[in-house]
Amino acid sequence: LMSIAYVYGNADLEVDSLPIRIIPQLARARPDWHFEFRDPLDEWAEVPNPLVIIDTVRGLEKVQIFTDLTPFADAPRVSLHDLDLLAHLQLLQKLGKLKNLTLIGVPPSLTPDEAVRQISAALPSTSR
């Protein structure tokens, strides 16, 4: 079974498009993962467990892994670019449906090659 990572961003905004633009390179670098572009407004019939998300996060110097939403609450120093995604994740958390989150935050300032390198290293091994 291949692991799935949901990739968020806005192709029309340079500052929020890096994760989307590098999906083909990520797929080549990590063939054990499937990278699926998602719209933050999409509803989920079911919340995947584990849930792995890749998105632009402002305020970071390098790719960082978050396993909960605490760093994004109450006047954050870091912020998910897709605020609709954050609101959706917070709702899922309140409903008790967000059990196993890995959010890979990508600073918008990275080069595509560096982003691919850092994200590839951050993704868990999929050996089962």
mmCIF file with all atom_site columns, C-alpha atoms in Angstrom:
data_model
loop_
_atom_site.group_PDB
_atom_site.id
_atom_site.type_symbol
_atom_site.label_atom_id
_atom_site.label_alt_id
_atom_site.label_comp_id
_atom_site.label_asym_id
_atom_site.label_entity_id
_atom_site.label_seq_id
_atom_site.pdbx_PDB_ins_code
_atom_site.Cartn_x
_atom_site.Cartn_y
_atom_site.Cartn_z
_atom_site.occupancy
_atom_site.B_iso_or_equiv
_atom_site.pdbx_formal_charge
_atom_site.auth_seq_id
_atom_site.auth_comp_id
_atom_site.auth_asym_id
_atom_site.auth_atom_id
_atom_site.pdbx_PDB_model_num
ATOM 1   C CA . LEU A 1 1   ? 0.000   0.000  0.000  1.00 0.00 ? 1   LEU A CA 1
ATOM 2   C CA . MET A 1 2   ? 1.246   3.429  -0.960 1.00 0.00 ? 2   MET A CA 1
ATOM 3   C CA . SER A 1 3   ? 1.019   6.227  1.595  1.00 0.00 ? 3   SER A CA 1
ATOM 4   C CA . ILE A 1 4   ? -0.857  9.389  0.619  1.00 0.00 ? 4   ILE A CA 1
ATOM 5   C CA . ALA A 1 5   ? 0.132   12.975 1.363  1.00 0.00 ? 5   ALA A CA 1
ATOM 6   C CA . TYR A 1 6   ? -2.366  15.748 0.691  1.00 0.00 ? 6   TYR A CA 1
ATOM 7   C CA . VAL A 1 7   ? -0.728  18.798 -0.866 1.00 0.00 ? 7   VAL A CA 1
ATOM 8   C CA . TYR A 1 8   ? -2.307  22.212 -0.394 1.00 0.00 ? 8   TYR A CA 1
ATOM 9   C CA . GLY A 1 9   ? -1.569  25.599 -1.885 1.00 0.00 ? 9   GLY A CA 1
ATOM 10  C CA . ASN A 1 10  ? -2.717  28.135 -4.415 1.00 0.00 ? 10  ASN A CA 1
ATOM 11  C CA . ALA A 1 11  ? -1.185  27.882 -7.890 1.00 0.00 ? 11  ALA A CA 1
ATOM 12  C CA . ASP A 1 12  ? -2.202  31.489 -8.576 1.00 0.00 ? 12  ASP A CA 1
ATOM 13  C CA . LEU A 1 13  ? -0.175  32.907 -5.672 1.00 0.00 ? 13  LEU A CA 1
ATOM 14  C CA . GLU A 1 14  ? 3.603   32.648 -5.966 1.00 0.00 ? 14  GLU A CA 1
ATOM 15  C CA . VAL A 1 15  ? 4.002   32.712 -2.177 1.00 0.00 ? 15  VAL A CA 1
ATOM 16  C CA . ASP A 1 16  ? 1.628   29.737 -1.777 1.00 0.00 ? 16  ASP A CA 1
ATOM 17  C CA . SER A 1 17  ? 2.387   27.612 -4.845 1.00 0.00 ? 17  SER A CA 1
ATOM 18  C CA . LEU A 1 18  ? 5.697   25.884 -4.023 1.00 0.00 ? 18  LEU A CA 1
ATOM 19  C CA . PRO A 1 19  ? 4.213   22.628 -2.642 1.00 0.00 ? 19  PRO A CA 1
ATOM 20  C CA . ILE A 1 20  ? 1.975   22.292 -5.716 1.00 0.00 ? 20  ILE A CA 1
ATOM 21  C CA . ARG A 1 21  ? 4.740   23.069 -8.208 1.00 0.00 ? 21  ARG A CA 1
ATOM 22  C CA . ILE A 1 22  ? 7.042   20.365 -6.827 1.00 0.00 ? 22  ILE A CA 1
ATOM 23  C CA . ILE A 1 23  ? 4.551   17.464 -6.803 1.00 0.00 ? 23  ILE A CA 1
ATOM 24  C CA . PRO A 1 24  ? 6.208   15.800 -9.865 1.00 0.00 ? 24  PRO A CA 1
ATOM 25  C CA . GLN A 1 25  ? 9.695   16.054 -8.287 1.00 0.00 ? 25  GLN A CA 1
ATOM 26  C CA . LEU A 1 26  ? 8.382   14.740 -4.959 1.00 0.00 ? 26  LEU A CA 1
ATOM 27  C CA . ALA A 1 27  ? 6.790   11.779 -6.742 1.00 0.00 ? 27  ALA A CA 1
ATOM 28  C CA . ARG A 1 28  ? 10.153  10.955 -8.357 1.00 0.00 ? 28  ARG A CA 1
ATOM 29  C CA . ALA A 1 29  ? 12.094  11.454 -5.104 1.00 0.00 ? 29  ALA A CA 1
ATOM 30  C CA . ARG A 1 30  ? 9.643   9.411  -3.002 1.00 0.00 ? 30  ARG A CA 1
ATOM 31  C CA . PRO A 1 31  ? 7.917   6.815  -5.232 1.00 0.00 ? 31  PRO A CA 1
ATOM 32  C CA . ASP A 1 32  ? 6.608   5.124  -2.068 1.00 0.00 ? 32  ASP A CA 1
ATOM 33  C CA . TRP A 1 33  ? 4.260   8.105  -1.590 1.00 0.00 ? 33  TRP A CA 1
ATOM 34  C CA . HIS A 1 34  ? 1.310   9.385  -3.610 1.00 0.00 ? 34  HIS A CA 1
ATOM 35  C CA . PHE A 1 35  ? 1.019   13.191 -3.573 1.00 0.00 ? 35  PHE A CA 1
ATOM 36  C CA . GLU A 1 36  ? -2.528  14.415 -4.083 1.00 0.00 ? 36  GLU A CA 1
ATOM 37  C CA . PHE A 1 37  ? -3.382  18.081 -4.632 1.00 0.00 ? 37  PHE A CA 1
ATOM 38  C CA . ARG A 1 38  ? -6.376  19.063 -2.485 1.00 0.00 ? 38  ARG A CA 1
ATOM 39  C CA . ASP A 1 39  ? -8.496  22.186 -2.252 1.00 0.00 ? 39  ASP A CA 1
ATOM 40  C CA . PRO A 1 40  ? -8.804  23.462 1.347  1.00 0.00 ? 40  PRO A CA 1
ATOM 41  C CA . LEU A 1 41  ? -12.563 23.797 0.850  1.00 0.00 ? 41  LEU A CA 1
ATOM 42  C CA . ASP A 1 42  ? -12.997 20.116 -0.086 1.00 0.00 ? 42  ASP A CA 1
ATOM 43  C CA . GLU A 1 43  ? -14.979 18.085 2.410  1.00 0.00 ? 43  GLU A CA 1
ATOM 44  C CA . TRP A 1 44  ? -13.605 14.742 3.541  1.00 0.00 ? 44  TRP A CA 1
ATOM 45  C CA . ALA A 1 45  ? -15.962 11.795 3.709  1.00 0.00 ? 45  ALA A CA 1
ATOM 46  C CA . GLU A 1 46  ? -13.461 10.253 6.100  1.00 0.00 ? 46  GLU A CA 1
ATOM 47  C CA . VAL A 1 47  ? -10.383 11.652 7.807  1.00 0.00 ? 47  VAL A CA 1
ATOM 48  C CA . PRO A 1 48  ? -7.382  9.519  6.822  1.00 0.00 ? 48  PRO A CA 1
ATOM 49  C CA . ASN A 1 49  ? -5.435  7.994  9.678  1.00 0.00 ? 49  ASN A CA 1
ATOM 50  C CA . PRO A 1 50  ? -2.642  8.894  9.561  1.00 0.00 ? 50  PRO A CA 1
ATOM 51  C CA . LEU A 1 51  ? -3.307  12.263 7.918  1.00 0.00 ? 51  LEU A CA 1
ATOM 52  C CA . VAL A 1 52  ? -0.240  13.680 6.169  1.00 0.00 ? 52  VAL A CA 1
ATOM 53  C CA . ILE A 1 53  ? -0.459  17.227 4.803  1.00 0.00 ? 53  ILE A CA 1
ATOM 54  C CA . ILE A 1 54  ? 2.110   19.325 2.943  1.00 0.00 ? 54  ILE A CA 1
ATOM 55  C CA . ASP A 1 55  ? 1.425   23.065 2.851  1.00 0.00 ? 55  ASP A CA 1
ATOM 56  C CA . THR A 1 56  ? 3.118   26.444 2.819  1.00 0.00 ? 56  THR A CA 1
ATOM 57  C CA . VAL A 1 57  ? 3.764   27.799 6.301  1.00 0.00 ? 57  VAL A CA 1
ATOM 58  C CA . ARG A 1 58  ? 4.934   31.369 6.688  1.00 0.00 ? 58  ARG A CA 1
ATOM 59  C CA . GLY A 1 59  ? 7.454   32.155 9.400  1.00 0.00 ? 59  GLY A CA 1
ATOM 60  C CA . LEU A 1 60  ? 9.640   29.073 8.929  1.00 0.00 ? 60  LEU A CA 1
ATOM 61  C CA . GLU A 1 61  ? 13.297  28.970 7.875  1.00 0.00 ? 61  GLU A CA 1
ATOM 62  C CA . LYS A 1 62  ? 13.230  25.294 6.841  1.00 0.00 ? 62  LYS A CA 1
ATOM 63  C CA . VAL A 1 63  ? 10.734  22.467 6.413  1.00 0.00 ? 63  VAL A CA 1
ATOM 64  C CA . GLN A 1 64  ? 9.215   21.625 9.781  1.00 0.00 ? 64  GLN A CA 1
ATOM 65  C CA . ILE A 1 65  ? 6.953   18.828 10.984 1.00 0.00 ? 65  ILE A CA 1
ATOM 66  C CA . PHE A 1 66  ? 3.928   19.651 13.135 1.00 0.00 ? 66  PHE A CA 1
ATOM 67  C CA . THR A 1 67  ? 1.925   16.899 14.838 1.00 0.00 ? 67  THR A CA 1
ATOM 68  C CA . ASP A 1 68  ? -0.737  19.181 16.303 1.00 0.00 ? 68  ASP A CA 1
ATOM 69  C CA . LEU A 1 69  ? -2.312  22.569 15.636 1.00 0.00 ? 69  LEU A CA 1
ATOM 70  C CA . THR A 1 70  ? -1.079  24.318 18.794 1.00 0.00 ? 70  THR A CA 1
ATOM 71  C CA . PRO A 1 71  ? 1.629   26.392 17.028 1.00 0.00 ? 71  PRO A CA 1
ATOM 72  C CA . PHE A 1 72  ? -1.053  27.881 14.749 1.00 0.00 ? 72  PHE A CA 1
ATOM 73  C CA . ALA A 1 73  ? -3.429  29.028 17.504 1.00 0.00 ? 73  ALA A CA 1
ATOM 74  C CA . ASP A 1 74  ? -3.649  32.469 19.147 1.00 0.00 ? 74  ASP A CA 1
ATOM 75  C CA . ALA A 1 75  ? -1.539  35.004 17.253 1.00 0.00 ? 75  ALA A CA 1
ATOM 76  C CA . PRO A 1 76  ? 0.925   32.495 15.803 1.00 0.00 ? 76  PRO A CA 1
ATOM 77  C CA . ARG A 1 77  ? 4.490   33.266 14.837 1.00 0.00 ? 77  ARG A CA 1
ATOM 78  C CA . VAL A 1 78  ? 3.973   30.722 12.089 1.00 0.00 ? 78  VAL A CA 1
ATOM 79  C CA . SER A 1 79  ? 0.855   30.516 9.954  1.00 0.00 ? 79  SER A CA 1
ATOM 80  C CA . LEU A 1 80  ? -0.623  28.097 7.480  1.00 0.00 ? 80  LEU A CA 1
ATOM 81  C CA . HIS A 1 81  ? -1.184  29.967 4.271  1.00 0.00 ? 81  HIS A CA 1
ATOM 82  C CA . ASP A 1 82  ? -4.499  28.229 3.674  1.00 0.00 ? 82  ASP A CA 1
ATOM 83  C CA . LEU A 1 83  ? -6.552  29.621 6.547  1.00 0.00 ? 83  LEU A CA 1
ATOM 84  C CA . ASP A 1 84  ? -9.559  27.608 5.354  1.00 0.00 ? 84  ASP A CA 1
ATOM 85  C CA . LEU A 1 85  ? -7.476  24.465 5.841  1.00 0.00 ? 85  LEU A CA 1
ATOM 86  C CA . LEU A 1 86  ? -6.537  25.506 9.375  1.00 0.00 ? 86  LEU A CA 1
ATOM 87  C CA . ALA A 1 87  ? -10.195 26.192 10.247 1.00 0.00 ? 87  ALA A CA 1
ATOM 88  C CA . HIS A 1 88  ? -11.184 22.808 8.792  1.00 0.00 ? 88  HIS A CA 1
ATOM 89  C CA . LEU A 1 89  ? -8.454  20.981 10.742 1.00 0.00 ? 89  LEU A CA 1
ATOM 90  C CA . GLN A 1 90  ? -9.433  22.794 13.964 1.00 0.00 ? 90  GLN A CA 1
ATOM 91  C CA . LEU A 1 91  ? -13.047 21.709 13.446 1.00 0.00 ? 91  LEU A CA 1
ATOM 92  C CA . LEU A 1 92  ? -11.985 18.091 12.860 1.00 0.00 ? 92  LEU A CA 1
ATOM 93  C CA . GLN A 1 93  ? -9.891  18.288 16.029 1.00 0.00 ? 93  GLN A CA 1
ATOM 94  C CA . LYS A 1 94  ? -12.865 19.616 18.050 1.00 0.00 ? 94  LYS A CA 1
ATOM 95  C CA . LEU A 1 95  ? -15.002 16.780 16.713 1.00 0.00 ? 95  LEU A CA 1
ATOM 96  C CA . GLY A 1 96  ? -12.348 14.272 17.785 1.00 0.00 ? 96  GLY A CA 1
ATOM 97  C CA . LYS A 1 97  ? -11.732 13.132 14.206 1.00 0.00 ? 97  LYS A CA 1
ATOM 98  C CA . LEU A 1 98  ? -8.120  14.330 13.908 1.00 0.00 ? 98  LEU A CA 1
ATOM 99  C CA . LYS A 1 99  ? -6.263  11.418 15.431 1.00 0.00 ? 99  LYS A CA 1
ATOM 100 C CA . ASN A 1 100 ? -2.847  11.204 13.784 1.00 0.00 ? 100 ASN A CA 1
ATOM 101 C CA . LEU A 1 101 ? -1.722  14.411 12.041 1.00 0.00 ? 101 LEU A CA 1
ATOM 102 C CA . THR A 1 102 ? 1.604   15.052 10.372 1.00 0.00 ? 102 THR A CA 1
ATOM 103 C CA . LEU A 1 103 ? 1.689   18.498 8.817  1.00 0.00 ? 103 LEU A CA 1
ATOM 104 C CA . ILE A 1 104 ? 4.838   19.207 6.832  1.00 0.00 ? 104 ILE A CA 1
ATOM 105 C CA . GLY A 1 105 ? 5.247   22.975 6.753  1.00 0.00 ? 105 GLY A CA 1
ATOM 106 C CA . VAL A 1 106 ? 7.166   24.375 3.790  1.00 0.00 ? 106 VAL A CA 1
ATOM 107 C CA . PRO A 1 107 ? 8.584   27.906 3.897  1.00 0.00 ? 107 PRO A CA 1
ATOM 108 C CA . PRO A 1 108 ? 7.746   29.805 0.690  1.00 0.00 ? 108 PRO A CA 1
ATOM 109 C CA . SER A 1 109 ? 11.349  31.035 0.408  1.00 0.00 ? 109 SER A CA 1
ATOM 110 C CA . LEU A 1 110 ? 12.919  27.636 -0.392 1.00 0.00 ? 110 LEU A CA 1
ATOM 111 C CA . THR A 1 111 ? 14.107  26.747 -3.878 1.00 0.00 ? 111 THR A CA 1
ATOM 112 C CA . PRO A 1 112 ? 12.150  23.867 -5.445 1.00 0.00 ? 112 PRO A CA 1
ATOM 113 C CA . ASP A 1 113 ? 15.186  21.539 -5.207 1.00 0.00 ? 113 ASP A CA 1
ATOM 114 C CA . GLU A 1 114 ? 15.746  22.356 -1.533 1.00 0.00 ? 114 GLU A CA 1
ATOM 115 C CA . ALA A 1 115 ? 12.021  21.943 -0.768 1.00 0.00 ? 115 ALA A CA 1
ATOM 116 C CA . VAL A 1 116 ? 12.001  18.500 -2.434 1.00 0.00 ? 116 VAL A CA 1
ATOM 117 C CA . ARG A 1 117 ? 15.109  17.478 -0.481 1.00 0.00 ? 117 ARG A CA 1
ATOM 118 C CA . GLN A 1 118 ? 13.748  18.620 2.879  1.00 0.00 ? 118 GLN A CA 1
ATOM 119 C CA . ILE A 1 119 ? 10.217  17.273 2.361  1.00 0.00 ? 119 ILE A CA 1
ATOM 120 C CA . SER A 1 120 ? 11.557  13.907 1.157  1.00 0.00 ? 120 SER A CA 1
ATOM 121 C CA . ALA A 1 121 ? 13.652  13.654 4.314  1.00 0.00 ? 121 ALA A CA 1
ATOM 122 C CA . ALA A 1 122 ? 10.684  14.665 6.512  1.00 0.00 ? 122 ALA A CA 1
ATOM 123 C CA . LEU A 1 123 ? 8.279   12.072 5.102  1.00 0.00 ? 123 LEU A CA 1
ATOM 124 C CA . PRO A 1 124 ? 8.111   8.928  7.199  1.00 0.00 ? 124 PRO A CA 1
ATOM 125 C CA . SER A 1 125 ? 9.281   5.651  5.737  1.00 0.00 ? 125 SER A CA 1
ATOM 126 C CA . THR A 1 126 ? 6.397   3.665  4.282  1.00 0.00 ? 126 THR A CA 1
ATOM 127 C CA . SER A 1 127 ? 7.837   0.231  4.958  1.00 0.00 ? 127 SER A CA 1
ATOM 128 C CA . ARG A 1 128 ? 5.072   -1.906 6.397  1.00 0.00 ? 128 ARG A CA 1
#
